[in-house]
CSV table of C-alpha atoms in Angstrom, one decimal:
chain,number,residue,atom,x,y,z
A,5,MET,CA,-50.2,-48.9,-145.0
A,6,GLY,CA,-51.4,-49.3,-141.4
A,7,PHE,CA,-51.8,-46.5,-138.8
A,8,ASP,CA,-51.1,-46.0,-135.1
A,9,HIS,CA,-54.0,-43.7,-134.3
A,10,THR,CA,-56.8,-42.0,-136.1
A,11,ILE,CA,-59.2,-39.1,-135.9
A,12,LEU,CA,-62.9,-39.8,-136.4
A,13,VAL,CA,-64.7,-37.1,-138.4
A,14,GLN,CA,-68.4,-36.6,-138.5
A,15,ALA,CA,-70.5,-37.7,-141.5
A,16,ALA,CA,-74.0,-37.0,-140.3
A,17,PRO,CA,-75.2,-33.5,-139.3
A,18,THR,CA,-76.5,-34.6,-135.9
A,19,LEU,CA,-75.5,-34.3,-132.3
A,20,ALA,CA,-76.4,-37.9,-131.8
A,21,GLU,CA,-73.6,-39.0,-134.1
A,22,THR,CA,-71.1,-37.0,-132.2
A,23,ALA,CA,-72.2,-38.6,-129.0
A,24,PHE,CA,-71.9,-42.0,-130.6
A,25,MET,CA,-68.4,-41.4,-131.9
A,26,LEU,CA,-67.3,-40.2,-128.4
A,27,GLU,CA,-68.7,-43.4,-126.9
A,28,LEU,CA,-66.8,-45.4,-129.5
A,29,ALA,CA,-63.6,-43.5,-128.8
A,30,GLU,CA,-63.9,-44.4,-125.1
A,31,ARG,CA,-63.5,-48.1,-125.8
A,32,THR,CA,-61.1,-47.8,-128.8
A,33,PRO,CA,-57.5,-46.9,-127.9
A,34,SER,CA,-56.5,-46.3,-131.5
A,35,VAL,CA,-59.0,-43.4,-131.8
A,36,ALA,CA,-57.0,-40.3,-130.7
A,37,GLY,CA,-59.8,-37.8,-131.2
A,38,VAL,CA,-63.3,-37.1,-132.5
A,39,VAL,CA,-64.4,-34.2,-134.7
A,40,GLY,CA,-68.1,-33.8,-134.1
A,41,TRP,CA,-70.8,-31.6,-135.6
A,42,LEU,CA,-72.3,-28.3,-134.6
A,43,ASP,CA,-74.9,-26.0,-136.1
A,44,LEU,CA,-73.6,-22.5,-135.5
A,45,LEU,CA,-77.0,-21.1,-136.3
A,46,ASP,CA,-78.5,-23.0,-133.4
A,47,PRO,CA,-78.8,-20.6,-130.4
A,48,ASP,CA,-77.6,-23.4,-128.1
A,49,HIS,CA,-74.4,-24.3,-130.1
A,50,LEU,CA,-72.1,-23.2,-127.4
A,51,LEU,CA,-73.9,-25.3,-124.8
A,52,HIS,CA,-73.5,-28.3,-127.0
A,53,TYR,CA,-69.8,-27.5,-127.5
A,54,GLU,CA,-69.2,-27.2,-123.8
A,55,ARG,CA,-70.9,-30.5,-123.2
A,56,PHE,CA,-68.9,-32.4,-125.8
A,57,SER,CA,-65.6,-30.7,-124.9
A,58,ARG,CA,-65.7,-32.3,-121.4
A,59,HIS,CA,-64.8,-35.5,-123.1
A,60,PRO,CA,-61.0,-36.0,-123.3
A,61,LYS,CA,-61.1,-37.2,-126.9
A,62,TYR,CA,-63.3,-34.4,-128.3
A,63,ALA,CA,-61.1,-32.7,-130.9
A,64,GLY,CA,-63.3,-30.0,-132.3
A,65,PHE,CA,-66.1,-30.0,-134.9
A,66,ARG,CA,-66.7,-30.0,-138.6
A,67,LEU,CA,-68.4,-27.0,-140.1
A,68,MET,CA,-70.5,-27.7,-143.1
A,69,ILE,CA,-70.4,-24.3,-144.8
A,70,PRO,CA,-73.9,-23.2,-145.5
A,71,SER,CA,-74.9,-22.1,-149.0
A,72,GLY,CA,-76.2,-18.6,-149.8
A,73,GLU,CA,-76.3,-15.7,-147.4
A,74,GLU,CA,-76.4,-17.8,-144.2
A,75,ALA,CA,-72.6,-18.3,-144.3
A,76,LEU,CA,-71.9,-14.6,-144.1
A,77,SER,CA,-74.8,-13.7,-141.8
A,78,PRO,CA,-73.9,-11.8,-138.6
A,79,ALA,CA,-75.1,-14.7,-136.4
A,80,PHE,CA,-72.9,-17.2,-138.2
A,81,ILE,CA,-69.8,-15.0,-138.1
A,82,ASP,CA,-70.3,-14.1,-134.5
A,83,ALA,CA,-70.6,-17.7,-133.6
A,84,LEU,CA,-67.4,-18.6,-135.5
A,85,ARG,CA,-65.6,-15.8,-133.7
A,86,GLN,CA,-66.3,-17.4,-130.4
A,87,TYR,CA,-64.5,-20.6,-131.5
A,88,GLU,CA,-61.7,-18.5,-133.0
A,89,LYS,CA,-61.1,-17.0,-129.5
A,90,LEU,CA,-61.3,-20.5,-127.9
A,91,ASP,CA,-58.8,-21.8,-130.4
A,92,VAL,CA,-61.0,-24.8,-131.3
A,93,PRO,CA,-59.9,-26.9,-134.3
A,94,VAL,CA,-62.6,-26.5,-137.0
A,95,ASP,CA,-62.8,-28.8,-140.1
A,96,LEU,CA,-64.2,-26.8,-143.0
A,97,LEU,CA,-66.4,-28.8,-145.4
A,98,LEU,CA,-67.2,-27.1,-148.7
A,99,VAL,CA,-67.1,-27.4,-152.4
A,100,SER,CA,-65.0,-25.4,-154.8
A,101,ASP,CA,-67.8,-23.0,-155.7
A,102,GLN,CA,-67.8,-21.9,-152.0
A,103,LEU,CA,-64.2,-20.9,-151.9
A,104,ASP,CA,-64.9,-17.2,-152.3
A,105,THR,CA,-67.4,-17.5,-149.4
A,106,LEU,CA,-64.7,-19.1,-147.3
A,107,ALA,CA,-62.3,-16.3,-148.1
A,108,ALA,CA,-64.8,-13.7,-147.0
A,109,LEU,CA,-65.3,-15.7,-143.8
A,110,MET,CA,-61.6,-15.8,-143.1
A,111,GLU,CA,-61.4,-12.1,-143.4
A,112,GLN,CA,-63.7,-12.0,-140.4
A,113,VAL,CA,-61.9,-14.8,-138.4
A,114,PRO,CA,-58.3,-14.6,-139.6
A,115,ASN,CA,-56.9,-16.5,-136.6
A,116,LEU,CA,-59.3,-19.4,-136.9
A,117,ARG,CA,-57.6,-22.8,-136.4
A,118,GLY,CA,-59.2,-24.3,-139.5
A,119,VAL,CA,-58.5,-27.1,-142.0
A,120,ILE,CA,-60.0,-27.2,-145.5
A,121,ASN,CA,-61.4,-30.7,-146.1
A,122,HIS,CA,-61.0,-32.6,-149.4
A,123,LEU,CA,-59.1,-29.7,-151.0
A,124,ALA,CA,-62.5,-28.0,-151.2
A,125,LYS,CA,-63.6,-30.6,-153.8
A,126,PRO,CA,-62.0,-29.3,-157.0
A,127,ARG,CA,-63.4,-30.4,-160.3
A,128,ILE,CA,-61.0,-33.2,-160.9
A,129,ALA,CA,-63.2,-35.3,-163.2
A,130,GLU,CA,-63.4,-32.4,-165.6
A,131,GLY,CA,-59.7,-31.5,-165.3
A,132,ILE,CA,-60.6,-27.9,-164.3
A,133,VAL,CA,-58.0,-26.1,-162.1
A,134,GLU,CA,-59.0,-22.5,-162.2
A,135,PRO,CA,-60.3,-20.5,-160.4
A,136,TRP,CA,-59.7,-23.2,-157.7
A,137,ARG,CA,-55.9,-22.7,-157.9
A,138,ALA,CA,-56.0,-19.0,-157.4
A,139,GLN,CA,-58.6,-19.2,-154.6
A,140,MET,CA,-56.5,-21.8,-152.7
A,141,SER,CA,-53.4,-19.6,-153.0
A,142,ARG,CA,-55.4,-16.7,-151.4
A,143,LEU,CA,-56.5,-18.9,-148.5
A,144,ALA,CA,-53.1,-20.3,-147.9
A,145,ARG,CA,-52.0,-16.8,-146.8
A,146,TYR,CA,-53.8,-17.4,-143.5
A,147,PRO,CA,-51.1,-19.0,-141.4
A,148,ARG,CA,-53.4,-20.9,-139.1
A,149,LEU,CA,-55.4,-22.5,-142.0
A,150,TYR,CA,-54.4,-26.0,-143.0
A,151,CYS,CA,-55.5,-28.2,-145.9
A,152,LYS,CA,-56.5,-31.9,-145.7
A,153,LEU,CA,-55.4,-34.1,-148.6
A,154,SER,CA,-58.4,-36.3,-148.7
A,155,GLY,CA,-61.5,-37.1,-150.8
A,156,LEU,CA,-59.5,-36.9,-154.1
A,157,VAL,CA,-60.6,-40.2,-155.8
A,158,THR,CA,-64.3,-39.5,-155.3
A,159,GLU,CA,-64.0,-36.2,-157.2
A,160,ALA,CA,-62.5,-38.0,-160.2
A,161,ASP,CA,-64.1,-40.6,-162.5
A,162,HIS,CA,-64.6,-43.5,-160.1
A,163,ALA,CA,-64.0,-46.2,-162.7
A,164,SER,CA,-61.1,-44.7,-164.8
A,165,TRP,CA,-59.1,-42.3,-162.7
A,166,LYS,CA,-55.3,-42.3,-163.1
A,167,PRO,CA,-52.6,-40.9,-160.8
A,168,GLU,CA,-51.8,-38.1,-163.2
A,169,HIS,CA,-55.3,-36.7,-162.9
A,170,PHE,CA,-54.4,-35.5,-159.4
A,171,THR,CA,-50.9,-34.1,-159.9
A,172,ALA,CA,-51.8,-30.5,-160.4
A,173,TYR,CA,-54.1,-30.4,-157.4
A,174,ILE,CA,-51.9,-32.1,-154.9
A,175,GLY,CA,-48.8,-30.2,-156.1
A,176,HIS,CA,-50.5,-26.8,-155.8
A,177,VAL,CA,-51.7,-27.5,-152.2
A,178,LEU,CA,-48.3,-28.8,-151.1
A,179,HIS,CA,-46.6,-25.7,-152.6
A,180,GLU,CA,-49.0,-23.2,-151.2
A,181,PHE,CA,-49.6,-24.6,-147.7
A,182,GLY,CA,-46.1,-26.1,-147.2
A,183,PRO,CA,-44.9,-29.1,-145.2
A,184,ASP,CA,-46.4,-27.9,-141.8
A,185,ARG,CA,-50.0,-27.2,-142.9
A,186,VAL,CA,-51.1,-30.3,-144.9
A,187,MET,CA,-52.4,-33.5,-143.6
A,188,PHE,CA,-53.6,-36.8,-145.0
A,189,GLY,CA,-57.2,-37.9,-144.6
A,190,SER,CA,-58.4,-41.3,-145.8
A,191,ASP,CA,-62.0,-40.3,-146.4
A,192,TRP,CA,-62.8,-43.9,-145.5
A,193,PRO,CA,-65.3,-45.5,-146.1
A,194,VAL,CA,-66.6,-43.0,-148.7
A,195,ALA,CA,-63.4,-43.4,-150.8
A,196,LEU,CA,-64.2,-47.0,-151.3
A,197,GLN,CA,-66.6,-45.9,-154.0
A,198,ALA,CA,-63.5,-45.3,-156.2
A,199,ALA,CA,-60.4,-46.9,-154.6
A,200,THR,CA,-59.1,-49.1,-151.8
A,201,TYR,CA,-57.5,-47.6,-148.7
A,202,LYS,CA,-54.1,-48.9,-150.0
A,203,GLU,CA,-54.7,-47.1,-153.4
A,204,VAL,CA,-55.6,-43.8,-151.7
A,205,VAL,CA,-52.4,-43.9,-149.6
A,206,GLU,CA,-50.2,-44.9,-152.5
A,207,LEU,CA,-51.7,-42.2,-154.7
A,208,LEU,CA,-50.6,-39.5,-152.3
A,209,HIS,CA,-47.2,-41.1,-151.6
A,210,ASN,CA,-46.4,-41.2,-155.3
A,211,ALA,CA,-47.4,-37.6,-155.8
A,212,LEU,CA,-45.0,-36.2,-153.2
A,213,PRO,CA,-41.9,-34.3,-154.2
A,214,PRO,CA,-38.6,-36.0,-153.3
A,215,GLY,CA,-37.7,-35.5,-149.7
A,216,TRP,CA,-41.2,-34.5,-148.5
A,217,ASP,CA,-41.7,-35.0,-144.8
A,218,THR,CA,-44.1,-37.9,-144.7
A,219,ALA,CA,-44.1,-38.1,-140.9
A,220,LYS,CA,-45.7,-34.6,-140.8
A,221,LEU,CA,-48.1,-35.3,-143.6
A,222,PHE,CA,-49.3,-38.7,-142.3
A,223,GLY,CA,-49.6,-37.9,-138.6
A,224,LEU,CA,-47.6,-35.1,-136.9
A,225,ASN,CA,-49.4,-32.2,-138.5
A,226,ALA,CA,-52.8,-33.7,-137.5
A,227,LYS,CA,-51.5,-34.3,-134.0
A,228,GLU,CA,-50.4,-30.6,-133.9
A,229,PHE,CA,-53.7,-29.3,-135.4
A,230,TYR,CA,-56.0,-31.3,-133.2
A,231,LYS,CA,-53.9,-30.8,-130.1
A,232,ARG,CA,-53.5,-34.6,-129.5
């Protein structure tokens, strides 16, 4: 249940937190990389990226998909195209109601090195699978788009979830994205609201088909995606 290395991922939408995590990474050998934060609607976003990218452990940024028209505005799309050309790893944080927006974005940046966080937060507590299932199938057609198996337990009933509540969601992502484009994410410490770290790992292990490549899922795919 332990780990050799980890990737720290932003939680606060601030440049200060990114700087703090990079400082922490400098003195923590087990931190292989830091995924920071950028506001692509900030005219100085590229200057901030260039500053952070000088750090050897900077591994990209997490994009908190805006709501409404901002996500498909020319300024936002043009900014994202710059990172597509630079081949920067981009974590994509969104909820299931935004999957059509993400699909429209991917049409504009089809070669983006991106990873969907938390399976796009499907409605697990309600047991609702569609239209999430069809939308994820559509997105899986982009060969450089990954999916992070994370944040599952917090989308279920925190007090009464059962492993079978997640089967349809995990199975669909594994089938559509395949063994080379899925990666584990602990979502720690947020996941502690509903489960221990051990329970989160065991939940995913027990949902895997026989013979699934766990080395890729629990490390090698992240290493490839984040260029570590």
